[in-house]
mmCIF file of C-alpha atoms in Angstrom:
data_model
loop_
_atom_site.group_PDB
_atom_site.id
_atom_site.type_symbol
_atom_site.label_atom_id
_atom_site.label_comp_id
_atom_site.label_asym_id
_atom_site.label_seq_id
_atom_site.Cartn_x
_atom_site.Cartn_y
_atom_site.Cartn_z
ATOM 1 C CA UNK A 1 -1.971 -12.638 -35.058
ATOM 2 C CA UNK A 2 1.504 -11.619 -35.334
ATOM 3 C CA UNK A 3 4.081 -11.756 -32.898
ATOM 4 C CA UNK A 4 7.541 -9.972 -32.902
ATOM 5 C CA UNK A 5 9.840 -11.344 -30.617
ATOM 6 C CA UNK A 6 8.325 -14.714 -30.332
ATOM 7 C CA UNK A 7 11.335 -16.565 -28.172
ATOM 8 C CA UNK A 8 11.425 -14.134 -25.563
ATOM 9 C CA UNK A 9 9.545 -14.078 -22.475
ATOM 10 C CA UNK A 10 6.757 -12.025 -23.767
ATOM 11 C CA UNK A 11 6.739 -13.673 -26.726
ATOM 12 C CA UNK A 12 6.541 -17.444 -25.426
ATOM 13 C CA UNK A 13 4.069 -16.520 -22.947
ATOM 14 C CA UNK A 14 2.019 -14.856 -25.879
ATOM 15 C CA UNK A 15 2.074 -18.355 -27.885
ATOM 16 C CA UNK A 16 0.882 -19.699 -24.443
ATOM 17 C CA UNK A 17 -2.273 -17.360 -24.384
ATOM 18 C CA UNK A 18 -3.367 -17.807 -27.958
ATOM 19 C CA UNK A 19 -3.084 -21.653 -27.899
ATOM 20 C CA UNK A 20 -5.344 -21.360 -24.960
ATOM 21 C CA UNK A 21 -7.759 -19.063 -26.664
ATOM 22 C CA UNK A 22 -7.511 -21.072 -30.088
ATOM 23 C CA UNK A 23 -5.888 -17.954 -31.917
ATOM 24 C CA UNK A 24 -4.007 -19.179 -35.099
ATOM 25 C CA UNK A 25 -0.396 -17.649 -35.436
ATOM 26 C CA UNK A 26 -0.030 -15.752 -38.766
ATOM 27 C CA UNK A 27 3.445 -14.646 -38.302
ATOM 28 C CA UNK A 28 6.760 -15.138 -35.757
ATOM 29 C CA UNK A 29 9.718 -13.098 -35.793
ATOM 30 C CA UNK A 30 12.720 -13.777 -33.816
ATOM 31 C CA UNK A 31 16.206 -13.311 -33.160
ATOM 32 C CA UNK A 32 19.360 -15.498 -32.830
ATOM 33 C CA UNK A 33 17.334 -18.522 -30.633
ATOM 34 C CA UNK A 34 16.663 -20.673 -33.834
ATOM 35 C CA UNK A 35 16.119 -23.850 -31.867
ATOM 36 C CA UNK A 36 13.058 -22.336 -29.983
ATOM 37 C CA UNK A 37 11.716 -20.513 -33.083
ATOM 38 C CA UNK A 38 11.824 -24.408 -34.916
ATOM 39 C CA UNK A 39 9.877 -25.846 -31.936
ATOM 40 C CA UNK A 40 7.415 -22.494 -32.403
ATOM 41 C CA UNK A 41 7.350 -23.051 -36.033
ATOM 42 C CA UNK A 42 6.435 -26.909 -36.104
ATOM 43 C CA UNK A 43 3.868 -26.175 -33.178
ATOM 44 C CA UNK A 44 1.975 -23.083 -34.986
ATOM 45 C CA UNK A 45 2.822 -23.475 -38.722
ATOM 46 C CA UNK A 46 3.145 -19.738 -39.450
ATOM 47 C CA UNK A 47 2.735 -18.398 -42.714
ATOM 48 C CA UNK A 48 5.556 -16.088 -42.304
ATOM 49 C CA UNK A 49 8.552 -16.319 -40.572
ATOM 50 C CA UNK A 50 11.356 -13.553 -39.872
ATOM 51 C CA UNK A 51 14.799 -14.116 -38.259
ATOM 52 C CA UNK A 52 17.483 -11.302 -37.712
ATOM 53 C CA UNK A 53 20.581 -12.565 -39.387
ATOM 54 C CA UNK A 54 20.063 -14.234 -43.310
ATOM 55 C CA UNK A 55 22.851 -16.250 -42.304
ATOM 56 C CA UNK A 56 20.804 -18.473 -40.064
ATOM 57 C CA UNK A 57 18.144 -19.306 -42.614
ATOM 58 C CA UNK A 58 19.899 -22.908 -43.247
ATOM 59 C CA UNK A 59 18.974 -23.699 -39.593
ATOM 60 C CA UNK A 60 15.291 -23.208 -39.817
ATOM 61 C CA UNK A 61 12.991 -26.649 -40.347
ATOM 62 C CA UNK A 62 11.366 -26.664 -43.709
ATOM 63 C CA UNK A 63 7.837 -25.804 -43.964
ATOM 64 C CA UNK A 64 4.992 -23.901 -45.630
ATOM 65 C CA UNK A 65 5.966 -20.245 -44.902
ATOM 66 C CA UNK A 66 7.734 -17.137 -46.412
ATOM 67 C CA UNK A 67 10.760 -16.111 -44.798
ATOM 68 C CA UNK A 68 11.820 -12.436 -44.134
ATOM 69 C CA UNK A 69 15.020 -11.393 -43.046
ATOM 70 C CA UNK A 70 16.535 -8.475 -40.821
ATOM 71 C CA UNK A 71 15.082 -4.986 -39.816
ATOM 72 C CA UNK A 72 13.531 -4.519 -43.146
ATOM 73 C CA UNK A 73 12.337 -8.376 -43.210
ATOM 74 C CA UNK A 74 10.154 -7.283 -40.134
ATOM 75 C CA UNK A 75 8.388 -4.258 -41.633
ATOM 76 C CA UNK A 76 7.537 -6.097 -44.881
ATOM 77 C CA UNK A 77 6.295 -8.671 -42.830
ATOM 78 C CA UNK A 78 3.958 -6.663 -40.671
ATOM 79 C CA UNK A 79 2.610 -5.158 -44.047
ATOM 80 C CA UNK A 80 2.298 -8.460 -45.495
ATOM 81 C CA UNK A 81 0.285 -9.931 -42.914
ATOM 82 C CA UNK A 82 -3.777 -10.403 -42.925
ATOM 83 C CA UNK A 83 -3.980 -10.272 -39.378
ATOM 84 C CA UNK A 84 -5.054 -7.054 -37.109
ATOM 85 C CA UNK A 85 -3.569 -7.980 -34.039
ATOM 86 C CA UNK A 86 0.154 -7.592 -33.652
ATOM 87 C CA UNK A 87 2.553 -8.064 -30.477
ATOM 88 C CA UNK A 88 5.663 -6.127 -30.594
ATOM 89 C CA UNK A 89 7.809 -7.944 -27.933
ATOM 90 C CA UNK A 90 11.033 -6.515 -29.416
ATOM 91 C CA UNK A 91 14.040 -5.600 -26.961
ATOM 92 C CA UNK A 92 15.250 -2.027 -27.772
ATOM 93 C CA UNK A 93 15.638 0.764 -30.487
ATOM 94 C CA UNK A 94 14.817 -1.814 -33.179
ATOM 95 C CA UNK A 95 11.132 -1.970 -32.157
ATOM 96 C CA UNK A 96 10.400 1.590 -32.642
ATOM 97 C CA UNK A 97 10.217 1.400 -36.500
ATOM 98 C CA UNK A 98 7.896 -1.486 -36.418
ATOM 99 C CA UNK A 99 5.647 0.145 -33.801
ATOM 100 C CA UNK A 100 5.041 2.730 -36.380
ATOM 101 C CA UNK A 101 4.671 0.247 -39.623
ATOM 102 C CA UNK A 102 2.004 -1.348 -37.534
ATOM 103 C CA UNK A 103 0.270 1.518 -37.041
ATOM 104 C CA UNK A 104 0.485 2.631 -40.350
ATOM 105 C CA UNK A 105 -1.154 -0.240 -41.891
ATOM 106 C CA UNK A 106 -3.820 0.302 -39.428
ATOM 107 C CA UNK A 107 -3.451 -2.551 -37.153
ATOM 108 C CA UNK A 108 -3.891 -3.191 -33.477
ATOM 109 C CA UNK A 109 -0.324 -2.843 -31.679
ATOM 110 C CA UNK A 110 -0.110 -4.592 -28.387
ATOM 111 C CA UNK A 111 3.265 -2.784 -27.077
ATOM 112 C CA UNK A 112 5.810 -4.549 -24.890
ATOM 113 C CA UNK A 113 8.473 -2.484 -26.603
ATOM 114 C CA UNK A 114 9.041 0.035 -23.870
ATOM 115 C CA UNK A 115 11.676 1.921 -26.729
ATOM 116 C CA UNK A 116 8.544 2.427 -28.677
ATOM 117 C CA UNK A 117 7.123 5.225 -26.508
ATOM 118 C CA UNK A 118 10.524 6.070 -24.587
ATOM 119 C CA UNK A 119 11.754 7.369 -28.226
ATOM 120 C CA UNK A 120 8.414 8.364 -29.965
ATOM 121 C CA UNK A 121 6.011 8.574 -27.402
ATOM 122 C CA UNK A 122 4.707 12.151 -28.646
ATOM 123 C CA UNK A 123 4.401 10.652 -32.341
ATOM 124 C CA UNK A 124 2.460 7.679 -31.172
ATOM 125 C CA UNK A 125 0.541 9.205 -28.470
ATOM 126 C CA UNK A 126 -3.063 9.045 -30.093
ATOM 127 C CA UNK A 127 -2.336 5.743 -31.850
ATOM 128 C CA UNK A 128 -4.256 2.644 -31.002
ATOM 129 C CA UNK A 129 -1.858 1.221 -28.890
ATOM 130 C CA UNK A 130 -2.628 -1.671 -26.065
ATOM 131 C CA UNK A 131 -0.254 -1.642 -23.370
ATOM 132 C CA UNK A 132 1.317 -5.188 -22.066
ATOM 133 C CA UNK A 133 3.801 -4.317 -19.780
ATOM 134 C CA UNK A 134 2.194 -5.378 -16.474
ATOM 135 C CA UNK A 135 2.424 -2.085 -14.831
ATOM 136 C CA UNK A 136 0.534 -0.019 -17.273
ATOM 137 C CA UNK A 137 -1.999 -2.802 -17.881
ATOM 138 C CA UNK A 138 -2.413 -2.244 -14.120
ATOM 139 C CA UNK A 139 -2.721 1.307 -14.306
ATOM 140 C CA UNK A 140 -5.389 1.095 -17.392
ATOM 141 C CA UNK A 141 -7.394 -1.978 -15.467
ATOM 142 C CA UNK A 142 -7.629 0.547 -12.436
ATOM 143 C CA UNK A 143 -8.950 3.633 -14.189
ATOM 144 C CA UNK A 144 -12.206 4.616 -13.846
ATOM 145 C CA UNK A 145 -14.211 7.941 -14.077
ATOM 146 C CA UNK A 146 -12.826 9.359 -11.080
ATOM 147 C CA UNK A 147 -10.164 12.416 -11.253
ATOM 148 C CA UNK A 148 -6.875 10.720 -10.615
ATOM 149 C CA UNK A 149 -4.371 12.884 -8.348
ATOM 150 C CA UNK A 150 -1.446 10.020 -9.133
ATOM 151 C CA UNK A 151 -0.252 7.095 -10.943
ATOM 152 C CA UNK A 152 2.349 4.826 -9.196
ATOM 153 C CA UNK A 153 4.207 2.018 -10.769
ATOM 154 C CA UNK A 154 5.923 -0.241 -8.673
ATOM 155 C CA UNK A 155 9.793 -2.062 -9.039
ATOM 156 C CA UNK A 156 11.075 -5.317 -7.790
ATOM 157 C CA UNK A 157 14.575 -2.940 -7.206
ATOM 158 C CA UNK A 158 16.248 -5.879 -9.241
ATOM 159 C CA UNK A 159 19.452 -7.594 -8.476
ATOM 160 C CA UNK A 160 21.192 -5.125 -6.229
ATOM 161 C CA UNK A 161 18.207 -3.725 -3.908
ATOM 162 C CA UNK A 162 19.625 -5.396 -0.698
ATOM 163 C CA UNK A 163 23.397 -5.314 -2.271
ATOM 164 C CA UNK A 164 26.350 -3.669 -0.048
ATOM 165 C CA UNK A 165 26.522 -0.142 -1.853
ATOM 166 C CA UNK A 166 30.222 -0.263 -2.253
ATOM 167 C CA UNK A 167 29.833 -3.169 -4.084
ATOM 168 C CA UNK A 168 27.456 -2.115 -6.641
ATOM 169 C CA UNK A 169 29.948 -0.098 -8.969
ATOM 170 C CA UNK A 170 32.154 -3.605 -9.642
ATOM 171 C CA UNK A 171 29.270 -6.086 -9.860
ATOM 172 C CA UNK A 172 29.661 -8.307 -12.670
ATOM 173 C CA UNK A 173 26.921 -9.273 -15.501
ATOM 174 C CA UNK A 174 26.414 -12.768 -13.688
ATOM 175 C CA UNK A 175 25.593 -11.164 -10.249
ATOM 176 C CA UNK A 176 23.432 -8.277 -11.802
ATOM 177 C CA UNK A 177 21.572 -10.870 -14.175
ATOM 178 C CA UNK A 178 20.027 -12.636 -10.906
ATOM 179 C CA UNK A 179 16.905 -11.113 -10.697
ATOM 180 C CA UNK A 180 15.046 -12.107 -7.782
ATOM 181 C CA UNK A 181 11.511 -12.194 -9.178
ATOM 182 C CA UNK A 182 11.507 -12.226 -13.049
ATOM 183 C CA UNK A 183 12.773 -14.690 -15.699
ATOM 184 C CA UNK A 184 13.480 -12.098 -18.451
ATOM 185 C CA UNK A 185 16.233 -11.283 -21.232
ATOM 186 C CA UNK A 186 19.533 -10.079 -20.366
ATOM 187 C CA UNK A 187 19.188 -6.378 -21.738
ATOM 188 C CA UNK A 188 15.858 -5.804 -19.542
ATOM 189 C CA UNK A 189 17.531 -7.760 -16.087
ATOM 190 C CA UNK A 190 20.165 -5.264 -16.280
ATOM 191 C CA UNK A 191 17.967 -2.368 -16.794
ATOM 192 C CA UNK A 192 16.028 -3.288 -13.618
ATOM 193 C CA UNK A 193 19.339 -3.737 -11.816
ATOM 194 C CA UNK A 194 20.304 0.306 -12.664
ATOM 195 C CA UNK A 195 16.545 1.335 -12.657
ATOM 196 C CA UNK A 196 16.458 2.490 -16.359
ATOM 197 C CA UNK A 197 13.919 0.140 -17.153
ATOM 198 C CA UNK A 198 11.489 1.964 -14.190
ATOM 199 C CA UNK A 199 12.532 5.306 -16.134
ATOM 200 C CA UNK A 200 11.358 3.885 -19.451
ATOM 201 C CA UNK A 201 8.205 2.880 -17.965
ATOM 202 C CA UNK A 202 7.445 6.546 -16.525
ATOM 203 C CA UNK A 203 7.933 7.338 -20.047
ATOM 204 C CA UNK A 204 5.620 4.944 -21.031
ATOM 205 C CA UNK A 205 3.183 6.074 -18.661
ATOM 206 C CA UNK A 206 3.332 9.778 -19.555
ATOM 207 C CA UNK A 207 2.289 9.001 -22.995
ATOM 208 C CA UNK A 208 -0.389 6.233 -22.212
ATOM 209 C CA UNK A 209 -2.395 8.296 -19.705
ATOM 210 C CA UNK A 210 -1.500 11.862 -20.621
ATOM 211 C CA UNK A 211 0.278 12.655 -17.154
ATOM 212 C CA UNK A 212 3.236 13.701 -15.678
ATOM 213 C CA UNK A 213 1.826 12.907 -12.141
ATOM 214 C CA UNK A 214 3.647 9.806 -12.215
ATOM 215 C CA UNK A 215 6.054 7.819 -9.412
ATOM 216 C CA UNK A 216 7.359 4.613 -8.964
ATOM 217 C CA UNK A 217 8.117 2.581 -5.518
ATOM 218 C CA UNK A 218 9.918 -0.448 -4.447
ATOM 219 C CA UNK A 219 7.391 -3.605 -3.423
ATOM 220 C CA UNK A 220 9.647 -6.540 -3.807
ATOM 221 C CA UNK A 221 7.229 -9.338 -4.083
ATOM 222 C CA UNK A 222 6.171 -7.914 -7.577
ATOM 223 C CA UNK A 223 2.615 -8.771 -6.681
ATOM 224 C CA UNK A 224 1.438 -5.347 -6.937
ATOM 225 C CA UNK A 225 1.982 -3.797 -10.280
ATOM 226 C CA UNK A 226 0.222 -0.285 -9.925
ATOM 227 C CA UNK A 227 -1.222 2.126 -7.942
ATOM 228 C CA UNK A 228 -3.755 4.859 -9.023
ATOM 229 C CA UNK A 229 -4.120 7.785 -6.314
ATOM 230 C CA UNK A 230 -7.348 9.732 -6.650
ATOM 231 C CA UNK A 231 -8.765 12.961 -5.847
ATOM 232 C CA UNK A 232 -11.097 11.919 -3.435
ATOM 233 C CA UNK A 233 -8.588 10.727 -0.816
ATOM 234 C CA UNK A 234 -8.658 6.916 -2.226
ATOM 235 C CA UNK A 235 -5.932 4.691 -3.465
ATOM 236 C CA UNK A 236 -6.244 1.380 -5.528
ATOM 237 C CA UNK A 237 -4.198 -0.934 -6.273
ATOM 238 C CA UNK A 238 -3.962 -3.993 -8.939
ATOM 239 C CA UNK A 239 -2.505 -7.145 -7.675
ATOM 240 C CA UNK A 240 -1.706 -10.351 -9.792
ATOM 241 C CA UNK A 241 0.822 -12.868 -10.135
ATOM 242 C CA UNK A 242 4.300 -11.709 -11.511
ATOM 243 C CA UNK A 243 3.991 -13.190 -15.027
ATOM 244 C CA UNK A 244 2.672 -11.327 -18.249
ATOM 245 C CA UNK A 245 -0.372 -13.756 -19.373
ATOM 246 C CA UNK A 246 -2.929 -11.460 -17.795
ATOM 247 C CA UNK A 247 -1.831 -8.407 -19.807
ATOM 248 C CA UNK A 248 -1.387 -10.659 -22.884
ATOM 249 C CA UNK A 249 -4.515 -12.192 -22.292
ATOM 250 C CA UNK A 250 -6.683 -8.827 -22.353
ATOM 251 C CA UNK A 251 -4.711 -7.660 -25.261
ATOM 252 C CA UNK A 252 -5.593 -10.786 -27.329
ATOM 253 C CA UNK A 253 -8.907 -11.137 -26.123
ATOM 254 C CA UNK A 254 -10.475 -9.056 -23.279
ATOM 255 C CA UNK A 255 -13.630 -11.447 -23.066
ATOM 256 C CA UNK A 256 -11.599 -14.393 -23.005
ATOM 257 C CA UNK A 257 -9.568 -13.127 -20.528
ATOM 258 C CA UNK A 258 -12.190 -12.464 -18.163
ATOM 259 C CA UNK A 259 -13.645 -16.052 -18.215
ATOM 260 C CA UNK A 260 -13.523 -17.619 -14.684
ATOM 261 C CA UNK A 261 -10.489 -20.032 -14.111
ATOM 262 C CA UNK A 262 -8.037 -18.494 -16.840
ATOM 263 C CA UNK A 263 -5.645 -17.232 -14.227
ATOM 264 C CA UNK A 264 -6.164 -17.951 -10.808
ATOM 265 C CA UNK A 265 -5.898 -15.089 -8.284
ATOM 266 C CA UNK A 266 -3.167 -14.545 -5.648
ATOM 267 C CA UNK A 267 -4.170 -15.604 -2.497
ATOM 268 C CA UNK A 268 -4.710 -12.529 -0.030
ATOM 269 C CA UNK A 269 -2.920 -15.074 2.628
ATOM 270 C CA UNK A 270 0.118 -15.503 0.202
ATOM 271 C CA UNK A 271 0.622 -11.920 0.183
ATOM 272 C CA UNK A 272 3.707 -9.830 2.402
ATOM 273 C CA UNK A 273 3.525 -6.554 1.152
ATOM 274 C CA UNK A 274 5.937 -3.408 1.877
ATOM 275 C CA UNK A 275 6.777 -0.363 0.148
ATOM 276 C CA UNK A 276 10.221 1.692 0.040
ATOM 277 C CA UNK A 277 11.285 4.667 -2.110
ATOM 278 C CA UNK A 278 13.498 4.230 -4.814
ATOM 279 C CA UNK A 279 16.810 5.680 -3.413
ATOM 280 C CA UNK A 280 19.394 7.523 -5.775
ATOM 281 C CA UNK A 281 22.140 6.182 -3.551
ATOM 282 C CA UNK A 282 21.481 2.764 -4.853
ATOM 283 C CA UNK A 283 19.962 3.525 -8.093
ATOM 284 C CA UNK A 284 21.896 7.078 -9.589
ATOM 285 C CA UNK A 285 19.847 6.812 -12.478
ATOM 286 C CA UNK A 286 16.677 7.795 -10.422
ATOM 287 C CA UNK A 287 17.939 11.406 -10.420
ATOM 288 C CA UNK A 288 16.572 11.803 -13.977
ATOM 289 C CA UNK A 289 13.122 10.992 -13.041
ATOM 290 C CA UNK A 290 12.283 14.738 -13.039
ATOM 291 C CA UNK A 291 14.075 15.851 -15.798
ATOM 292 C CA UNK A 292 12.769 12.828 -18.169
ATOM 293 C CA UNK A 293 8.875 13.848 -16.994
ATOM 294 C CA UNK A 294 9.387 17.700 -17.724
ATOM 295 C CA UNK A 295 11.053 16.988 -20.975
ATOM 296 C CA UNK A 296 10.089 13.322 -21.924
ATOM 297 C CA UNK A 297 12.000 13.800 -25.396
ATOM 298 C CA UNK A 298 15.016 13.291 -23.714
ATOM 299 C CA UNK A 299 14.090 9.674 -24.029
ATOM 300 C CA UNK A 300 16.011 9.305 -27.248
ATOM 301 C CA UNK A 301 19.208 10.373 -25.309
ATOM 302 C CA UNK A 302 17.973 7.979 -22.325
ATOM 303 C CA UNK A 303 17.644 5.030 -24.615
ATOM 304 C CA UNK A 304 20.418 5.201 -26.876
ATOM 305 C CA UNK A 305 23.350 5.767 -24.254
ATOM 306 C CA UNK A 306 21.776 3.111 -22.030
ATOM 307 C CA UNK A 307 21.839 0.320 -24.862
ATOM 308 C CA UNK A 308 25.385 1.234 -25.582
ATOM 309 C CA UNK A 309 26.680 1.046 -22.236
ATOM 310 C CA UNK A 310 24.635 -2.120 -21.522
ATOM 311 C CA UNK A 311 26.032 -4.245 -24.336
ATOM 312 C CA UNK A 312 29.287 -3.001 -23.332
ATOM 313 C CA UNK A 313 28.775 -3.894 -19.596
ATOM 314 C CA UNK A 314 27.917 -7.733 -20.650
ATOM 315 C CA UNK A 315 30.670 -7.401 -23.127
ATOM 316 C CA UNK A 316 32.806 -7.010 -19.941
ATOM 317 C CA UNK A 317 34.097 -3.751 -21.664
ATOM 318 C CA UNK A 318 33.037 -1.515 -18.618
ATOM 319 C CA UNK A 319 31.981 -1.916 -15.069
ATOM 320 C CA UNK A 320 28.551 -1.814 -13.888
ATOM 321 C CA UNK A 321 28.733 1.845 -12.103
ATOM 322 C CA UNK A 322 29.754 3.359 -15.783
ATOM 323 C CA UNK A 323 26.550 2.333 -16.749
ATOM 324 C CA UNK A 324 24.544 4.853 -14.968
ATOM 325 C CA UNK A 325 28.065 7.440 -15.357
ATOM 326 C CA UNK A 326 27.345 7.258 -19.014
ATOM 327 C CA UNK A 327 23.818 7.759 -19.276
ATOM 328 C CA UNK A 328 23.877 10.724 -17.233
ATOM 329 C CA UNK A 329 26.903 12.051 -18.854
ATOM 330 C CA UNK A 330 24.989 11.904 -22.090
ATOM 331 C CA UNK A 331 21.637 13.552 -20.525
ATOM 332 C CA UNK A 332 23.996 16.603 -19.474
ATOM 333 C CA UNK A 333 25.912 16.734 -23.083
ATOM 334 C CA UNK A 334 22.451 16.827 -24.711
ATOM 335 C CA UNK A 335 20.956 19.155 -22.201
ATOM 336 C CA UNK A 336 21.050 21.946 -25.256
ATOM 337 C CA UNK A 337 19.488 19.924 -27.648
ATOM 338 C CA UNK A 338 16.425 21.732 -29.272
ATOM 339 C CA UNK A 339 14.061 18.532 -28.853
ATOM 340 C CA UNK A 340 11.200 20.146 -30.408
ATOM 341 C CA UNK A 341 12.628 19.426 -33.824
ATOM 342 C CA UNK A 342 11.854 15.702 -33.092
ATOM 343 C CA UNK A 343 8.932 15.325 -35.571
ATOM 344 C CA UNK A 344 9.468 12.424 -37.336
ATOM 345 C CA UNK A 345 11.152 8.793 -37.417
ATOM 346 C CA UNK A 346 14.104 10.162 -39.295
ATOM 347 C CA UNK A 347 14.984 13.148 -37.098
ATOM 348 C CA UNK A 348 14.773 10.304 -34.040
ATOM 349 C CA UNK A 349 17.066 7.977 -35.862
ATOM 350 C CA UNK A 350 19.338 10.903 -36.448
ATOM 351 C CA UNK A 351 19.638 11.710 -32.448
ATOM 352 C CA UNK A 352 19.801 8.232 -31.576
ATOM 353 C CA UNK A 353 22.822 7.476 -33.933
ATOM 354 C CA UNK A 354 24.586 10.877 -32.582
ATOM 355 C CA UNK A 355 24.121 9.837 -29.243
ATOM 356 C CA UNK A 356 25.577 6.142 -29.582
ATOM 357 C CA UNK A 357 28.466 7.862 -31.635
ATOM 358 C CA UNK A 358 29.142 10.122 -28.490
ATOM 359 C CA UNK A 359 28.739 7.383 -25.963
ATOM 360 C CA UNK A 360 31.422 5.607 -27.667
ATOM 361 C CA UNK A 361 33.503 8.441 -27.530
ATOM 362 C CA UNK A 362 33.223 9.140 -23.776
ATOM 363 C CA UNK A 363 33.835 5.532 -23.296
ATOM 364 C CA UNK A 364 36.877 5.716 -24.996
ATOM 365 C CA UNK A 365 38.118 8.728 -23.583
ATOM 366 C CA UNK A 366 37.863 7.237 -19.976
ATOM 367 C CA UNK A 367 40.554 4.509 -21.337
ATOM 368 C CA UNK A 368 38.189 1.715 -22.187
ATOM 369 C CA UNK A 369 38.909 -0.309 -25.212
ATOM 370 C CA UNK A 370 35.740 -0.308 -27.182
ATOM 371 C CA UNK A 371 35.593 -2.127 -30.549
#
């Protein structure tokens, strides 16, 4: 199999599951964590390796592998690999082109890159995609032949779910990165704190399950990942450990995933469950839920402006409150865009570039020093 983003939390869990199942690793890609990548190369002996920056190639351990570099290298590596299963665990817009390449090559795309469906779900909707996000795996797991009424995904609430409201706008990166339940990368942890991550997941569900009857709620233990409300009046929930091993296992080999004892179930006695609504006073971005579900192509604007805002927040150029302010301003700024013209990867990339430029201009107009 091929793993894109092997040094992240999804990638490391995927390698653990692959080892358990005895699945050989043909290709790995990673960003700047060369030390961990070297450990993975030594352990799994891949035939192909891709790194983000060619300048880091001297840091790699020697081995019998072909080296690829940069975004174009990822695409070339996908095409060169013989494996039919590719896990796309890349973070951000950079993961979109690889998703297209995986599917163009006729390979199975096990997708953890939210931005692929957020930015181009209408172009990928009928493709051979297996979701790895725990929420979408939970929905898939629960779906049967009964007519559904509504889908629900859950949110932990992030670092600021119990934080004083008046202190949230000026919170520091260190405070925003203290996720109460999950160990994740910086970008997704910040997105959890703003609830942008849950907006992404609503758009993913929109395309994966072909419905706009979707909502989210806060379940603070992260034990329930998804619920389905059926037209017969019943509701079912998917409960599992708050890690990604089960979705990854099903993406790799469903038969082995169902093997007794692979992952122990949560004890009912350990559960203390309660649900809360997602309130826009704490999460201003949640006001975008309905407009995004009505016009999901606006996900391109959401993602691009959010990536710009989060990067500048983590660099301490802007305070936390400006993340939501910037995204809301860009959604309004591009309200009159003809999103029906987004019919190709090239047109999506052009809009993405435009949104990023306007986002930078907006921040500069607010008096922030942006490099």
